[in-house]
Amino acid sequence: MEPNNETWMHEFILLGLSSNWDTQVSLFVLFLLMYLVTVLGNFLIVLLIRLDNRLHTPMYFFLTNLSLVDVSYATSIVPQLLAHFLATHKAIPFLSCAAQLFFSLGLGGIEFLLLTVMAYDRYVAVCDPLRYSVIMRAGLCMRLVIISWISGFINSLVHTSITFQLPTCTNKHIDHIACETLAVVRLACVDTSSNKIVIMVSSIVLLMAPLFLVLLSYIQIISTILKIQSTEGRWKAFQTCASHLTMVALCYGMAIFTYIQPHSSPSVLQEKLMSLFYAILTPMLNPMIYSLRNKEVKGAWKKLIVKFSGFTSKLAT
């Protein structure tokens, strides 16, 4: 079909967060600093896991993938957001918009699936510790990660294909910070009921089903912890899950608060805030949570700092 003005847009205009120049400059500085902290923090976590043999376990293999997903997700949205803060013409080409939707949606789905995989890992570690190394073998861990990545991107490909086949007529202003599914669907000048059904089904599959599995895992984990006789033993078992549980509460809590409401669908402002939360705040907090609340990671940091200090001392002499 030949593209025309009624069915094909060469570019879209992102309305963003504010039209006030001073506000945009302030937000540019704030989000740039947060993005740099996000990239540096996740890069250091991946490097630390790579260098310390004590962290070569399934839990930290999954954490490495989670950090890569966080950085990739942030990079799919934040650089374009920063550029638009300083631009007068806040346009994004059609293909760039489609690519942004594909990668952000895919990586977001992968993150929820990885959190589910990590919940299963914690379940085995607490509820069946003697068989942990047998169950969580390298081959199974790799397959679980590959399935998460493939599933996330297949879901994203379906959504992106359906969304960008909708005719947008002459409407090209997206009231969002990025090319997000619901924001793009709103531009359509045809009935979008089928698209909304697909979005709802996808949300159930990639949000509620993983959440159910995470809750099921933690019900078993809590039940096992409560059966431990010593207080020290219960506390130690809980600590192995604390960082992951914090990430689950952050990610699922925001999604449930935004999308599962009794009266209506999320407002445009809520959609923007949710995108900012997942693009900037969650990826930035992830390495902090696993560094500050995990003894193994803190121990690895101390070991690395001591090695680095010794190396620099030798160079100085």
XYZ file of C-alpha atoms in Angstrom:
317
model
C 0.000 0.000 0.000
C 1.383 3.406 -0.956
C 1.961 5.740 1.978
C -0.137 8.917 2.032
C -0.928 11.772 4.377
C -3.916 9.941 5.854
C -2.246 6.659 6.775
C 1.487 7.303 7.085
C 3.383 9.744 9.266
C 6.993 10.526 8.466
C 7.470 11.830 12.006
C 5.666 12.344 15.293
C 5.822 15.223 17.786
C 6.386 14.269 21.421
C 4.740 16.758 23.783
C 6.925 15.649 26.713
C 6.637 16.868 30.293
C 6.649 20.652 30.002
C 6.755 23.476 27.478
C 8.478 25.887 29.886
C 12.138 26.397 28.918
C 13.492 26.841 32.464
C 11.676 23.707 33.618
C 13.040 21.744 30.655
C 16.623 22.818 31.395
C 16.253 21.835 35.055
C 14.796 18.461 34.070
C 17.595 17.976 31.547
C 20.257 18.392 34.249
C 18.387 16.179 36.731
C 17.693 13.322 34.302
C 21.187 13.501 32.792
C 22.743 13.021 36.235
C 20.356 10.158 37.019
C 21.081 8.503 33.667
C 24.847 8.727 34.220
C 24.446 7.216 37.707
C 22.297 4.457 36.186
C 24.841 3.535 33.509
C 27.814 3.727 35.878
C 26.104 1.817 38.704
C 24.900 -1.047 36.526
C 28.206 -1.240 34.673
C 30.063 -1.525 38.000
C 27.691 -4.267 39.221
C 28.270 -6.293 36.042
C 32.038 -5.722 36.295
C 32.096 -6.715 39.969
C 30.210 -9.948 39.291
C 32.566 -10.698 36.432
C 35.730 -10.147 38.503
C 34.734 -11.854 41.773
C 34.571 -15.662 41.594
C 32.380 -15.796 44.702
C 29.620 -14.093 42.718
C 29.645 -16.641 39.902
C 26.333 -18.131 41.024
C 22.872 -18.346 39.400
C 21.555 -15.431 41.462
C 24.248 -13.062 40.189
C 24.022 -14.437 36.665
C 20.370 -13.338 36.676
C 21.353 -10.025 38.278
C 23.857 -9.417 35.463
C 21.077 -9.857 32.931
C 18.783 -7.605 34.952
C 21.436 -4.873 34.989
C 21.929 -5.173 31.225
C 18.159 -4.933 30.718
C 17.959 -1.860 32.989
C 20.722 -0.011 31.147
C 19.269 -0.936 27.762
C 15.772 0.140 28.784
C 17.027 3.481 30.081
C 19.061 4.007 26.908
C 16.032 3.312 24.714
C 14.212 6.306 26.222
C 16.414 8.724 28.177
C 18.865 10.017 25.480
C 15.965 10.958 23.199
C 14.168 12.547 26.186
C 17.264 14.599 27.037
C 17.683 15.760 23.433
C 14.055 16.918 23.313
C 14.466 18.978 26.480
C 16.875 21.231 24.562
C 15.139 21.101 21.172
C 12.518 23.473 19.835
C 11.146 20.943 17.337
C 10.507 17.809 19.406
C 10.076 15.430 16.486
C 10.888 11.736 16.273
C 10.963 9.946 12.892
C 8.399 7.210 12.250
C 10.978 4.387 12.175
C 12.743 5.714 15.294
C 9.404 5.832 17.098
C 8.655 2.232 16.098
C 12.139 1.109 17.177
C 11.790 2.890 20.527
C 8.450 1.222 21.187
C 9.816 -2.187 20.197
C 12.879 -2.037 22.448
C 11.285 -0.341 25.459
C 8.291 -2.668 25.446
C 10.460 -5.747 24.903
C 12.969 -4.856 27.607
C 10.179 -3.987 30.054
C 8.636 -7.418 29.553
C 12.021 -9.111 29.922
C 12.542 -7.380 33.275
C 9.301 -8.769 34.710
C 10.164 -12.259 33.457
C 13.690 -12.063 34.916
C 12.261 -11.050 38.290
C 10.088 -14.165 38.129
C 13.098 -16.343 37.294
C 14.994 -14.779 40.208
C 12.042 -15.544 42.513
C 12.272 -19.205 41.496
C 16.009 -19.120 42.198
C 15.364 -17.750 45.700
C 12.645 -20.358 46.230
C 15.070 -23.197 45.489
C 17.821 -21.591 47.617
C 15.583 -21.319 50.690
C 13.197 -24.261 50.319
C 15.547 -26.875 48.851
C 19.098 -25.715 49.667
C 20.696 -29.190 49.582
C 19.673 -29.669 45.950
C 20.249 -26.057 44.893
C 23.379 -26.711 42.835
C 21.721 -29.689 41.147
C 18.503 -27.869 40.258
C 19.953 -24.466 39.348
C 22.613 -25.834 37.020
C 24.191 -23.609 34.372
C 22.177 -25.079 31.504
C 18.823 -24.413 33.181
C 19.824 -20.855 34.135
C 20.862 -20.098 30.560
C 17.612 -21.519 29.157
C 15.512 -19.481 31.599
C 17.317 -16.283 30.610
C 17.037 -17.027 26.869
C 13.310 -17.777 27.223
C 12.847 -14.459 29.069
C 14.616 -12.459 26.354
C 12.877 -14.207 23.460
C 9.416 -14.005 25.069
C 9.809 -10.297 25.814
C 10.837 -9.415 22.272
C 8.207 -11.649 20.608
C 5.514 -9.903 22.654
C 7.018 -6.546 21.705
C 7.177 -7.434 18.020
C 3.473 -8.342 17.985
C 2.510 -5.115 19.763
C 4.710 -2.912 17.604
C 3.474 -4.451 14.363
C -0.196 -4.083 15.299
C 0.212 -0.579 16.733
C 2.014 0.943 13.745
C -0.437 -0.521 11.233
C -3.145 1.765 12.613
C -3.947 4.784 10.419
C -3.278 8.037 12.289
C -4.762 10.385 9.682
C -3.387 13.891 10.341
C -2.794 13.518 14.082
C 0.909 13.287 14.870
C 1.185 14.782 18.379
C 1.981 12.109 20.983
C 1.155 13.309 24.493
C 3.958 11.395 26.137
C 7.703 11.479 26.826
C 8.328 8.586 24.418
C 6.633 6.351 21.876
C 4.569 4.262 24.273
C 1.884 1.797 23.175
C -1.223 3.463 24.615
C -0.031 6.930 23.569
C 0.459 5.845 19.947
C -2.823 3.898 19.851
C -4.665 7.072 20.894
C -3.570 8.710 17.645
C -5.554 6.228 15.550
C -8.596 7.496 13.652
C -10.210 4.041 13.557
C -11.730 1.721 16.149
C -8.934 0.440 18.427
C -10.959 -2.028 20.504
C -8.993 -5.021 19.194
C -5.701 -3.288 20.026
C -6.853 -2.621 23.571
C -7.836 -6.275 23.950
C -4.363 -7.337 22.782
C -2.775 -4.911 25.269
C -4.967 -6.260 28.078
C -4.162 -9.899 27.260
C -0.461 -9.088 27.014
C -0.575 -7.296 30.371
C -2.145 -10.369 31.962
C 0.444 -12.700 30.425
C 3.550 -10.582 31.080
C 2.483 -8.868 34.301
C -0.139 -10.793 36.244
C 1.052 -14.323 35.412
C 4.658 -13.576 36.497
C 3.332 -11.766 39.574
C 1.298 -14.851 40.482
C 4.406 -17.051 40.182
C 6.456 -14.592 42.256
C 3.793 -14.547 44.990
C 3.558 -18.336 44.913
C 7.346 -18.587 45.328
C 7.375 -16.165 48.256
C 4.469 -17.891 49.985
C 6.574 -21.058 49.978
C 9.685 -19.108 51.016
C 7.951 -17.401 53.952
C 6.398 -20.687 55.028
C 9.845 -22.318 55.052
C 11.475 -19.394 56.899
C 8.835 -19.493 59.650
C 9.656 -23.161 60.272
C 13.305 -22.341 61.029
C 13.847 -22.611 64.781
C 16.575 -20.029 65.384
C 16.049 -16.296 64.958
C 19.485 -15.991 63.381
C 18.623 -18.692 60.854
C 15.338 -16.997 59.921
C 17.072 -13.644 59.521
C 19.824 -15.129 57.350
C 17.255 -16.852 55.116
C 15.281 -13.624 54.780
C 18.409 -11.657 53.857
C 18.996 -13.896 50.843
C 15.674 -12.649 49.446
C 15.587 -9.048 50.717
C 17.160 -7.333 47.682
C 15.067 -9.232 45.167
C 11.886 -8.687 47.182
C 12.586 -4.939 47.229
C 12.938 -4.872 43.422
C 9.733 -6.887 43.019
C 7.848 -4.463 45.280
C 9.119 -1.478 43.279
C 8.437 -2.851 39.796
C 5.140 -4.621 40.363
C 3.894 -2.073 42.867
C 4.139 0.804 40.396
C 2.561 -1.215 37.573
C -0.357 -2.346 39.737
C -0.899 1.157 41.128
C -1.013 2.612 37.615
C -2.913 0.038 35.596
C -5.107 -1.892 38.032
C -7.585 0.683 39.240
C -11.273 0.152 39.989
C -12.733 3.002 37.940
C -10.725 3.901 34.838
C -7.640 3.428 32.764
C -4.477 5.336 33.751
C -4.338 9.047 32.954
C -1.783 10.488 30.548
C 0.142 11.946 33.498
C 0.249 8.542 35.200
C 1.550 6.955 31.995
C 4.320 9.567 31.766
C 5.294 9.103 35.412
C 5.333 5.329 35.018
C 7.616 5.587 31.969
C 9.966 7.850 33.926
C 9.888 5.452 36.865
C 10.916 2.453 34.757
C 13.310 4.365 32.494
C 15.217 6.296 35.166
C 14.387 5.505 38.783
C 14.236 1.693 38.784
C 17.453 1.174 36.748
C 19.254 3.649 39.009
C 18.051 2.031 42.243
C 18.745 -1.562 41.174
C 22.549 -1.556 41.742
C 22.119 0.472 44.938
C 19.639 -2.014 46.392
C 21.869 -5.002 45.633
C 24.973 -3.186 46.925
C 23.568 -1.802 50.162
C 21.412 -4.774 51.196
C 23.614 -7.685 50.195
C 26.581 -8.833 52.293
C 28.174 -10.781 49.437
C 28.160 -7.758 47.139
C 29.439 -5.440 49.882
C 32.200 -7.930 50.626
C 33.118 -8.091 46.939
C 33.237 -4.276 46.781
C 35.612 -4.138 49.774
C 37.819 -6.811 48.224
C 37.934 -4.964 44.907
C 38.708 -1.621 46.594
C 41.547 -3.206 48.572
C 42.991 -4.714 45.388
C 42.673 -1.421 43.550
C 44.302 0.481 46.433
C 47.185 -1.974 46.484
C 47.589 -1.672 42.714
C 47.664 2.129 42.813
C 50.169 2.055 45.713
C 52.518 -0.105 43.653
C 52.249 2.282 40.722
C 53.010 5.224 43.008
C 56.172 3.577 44.310
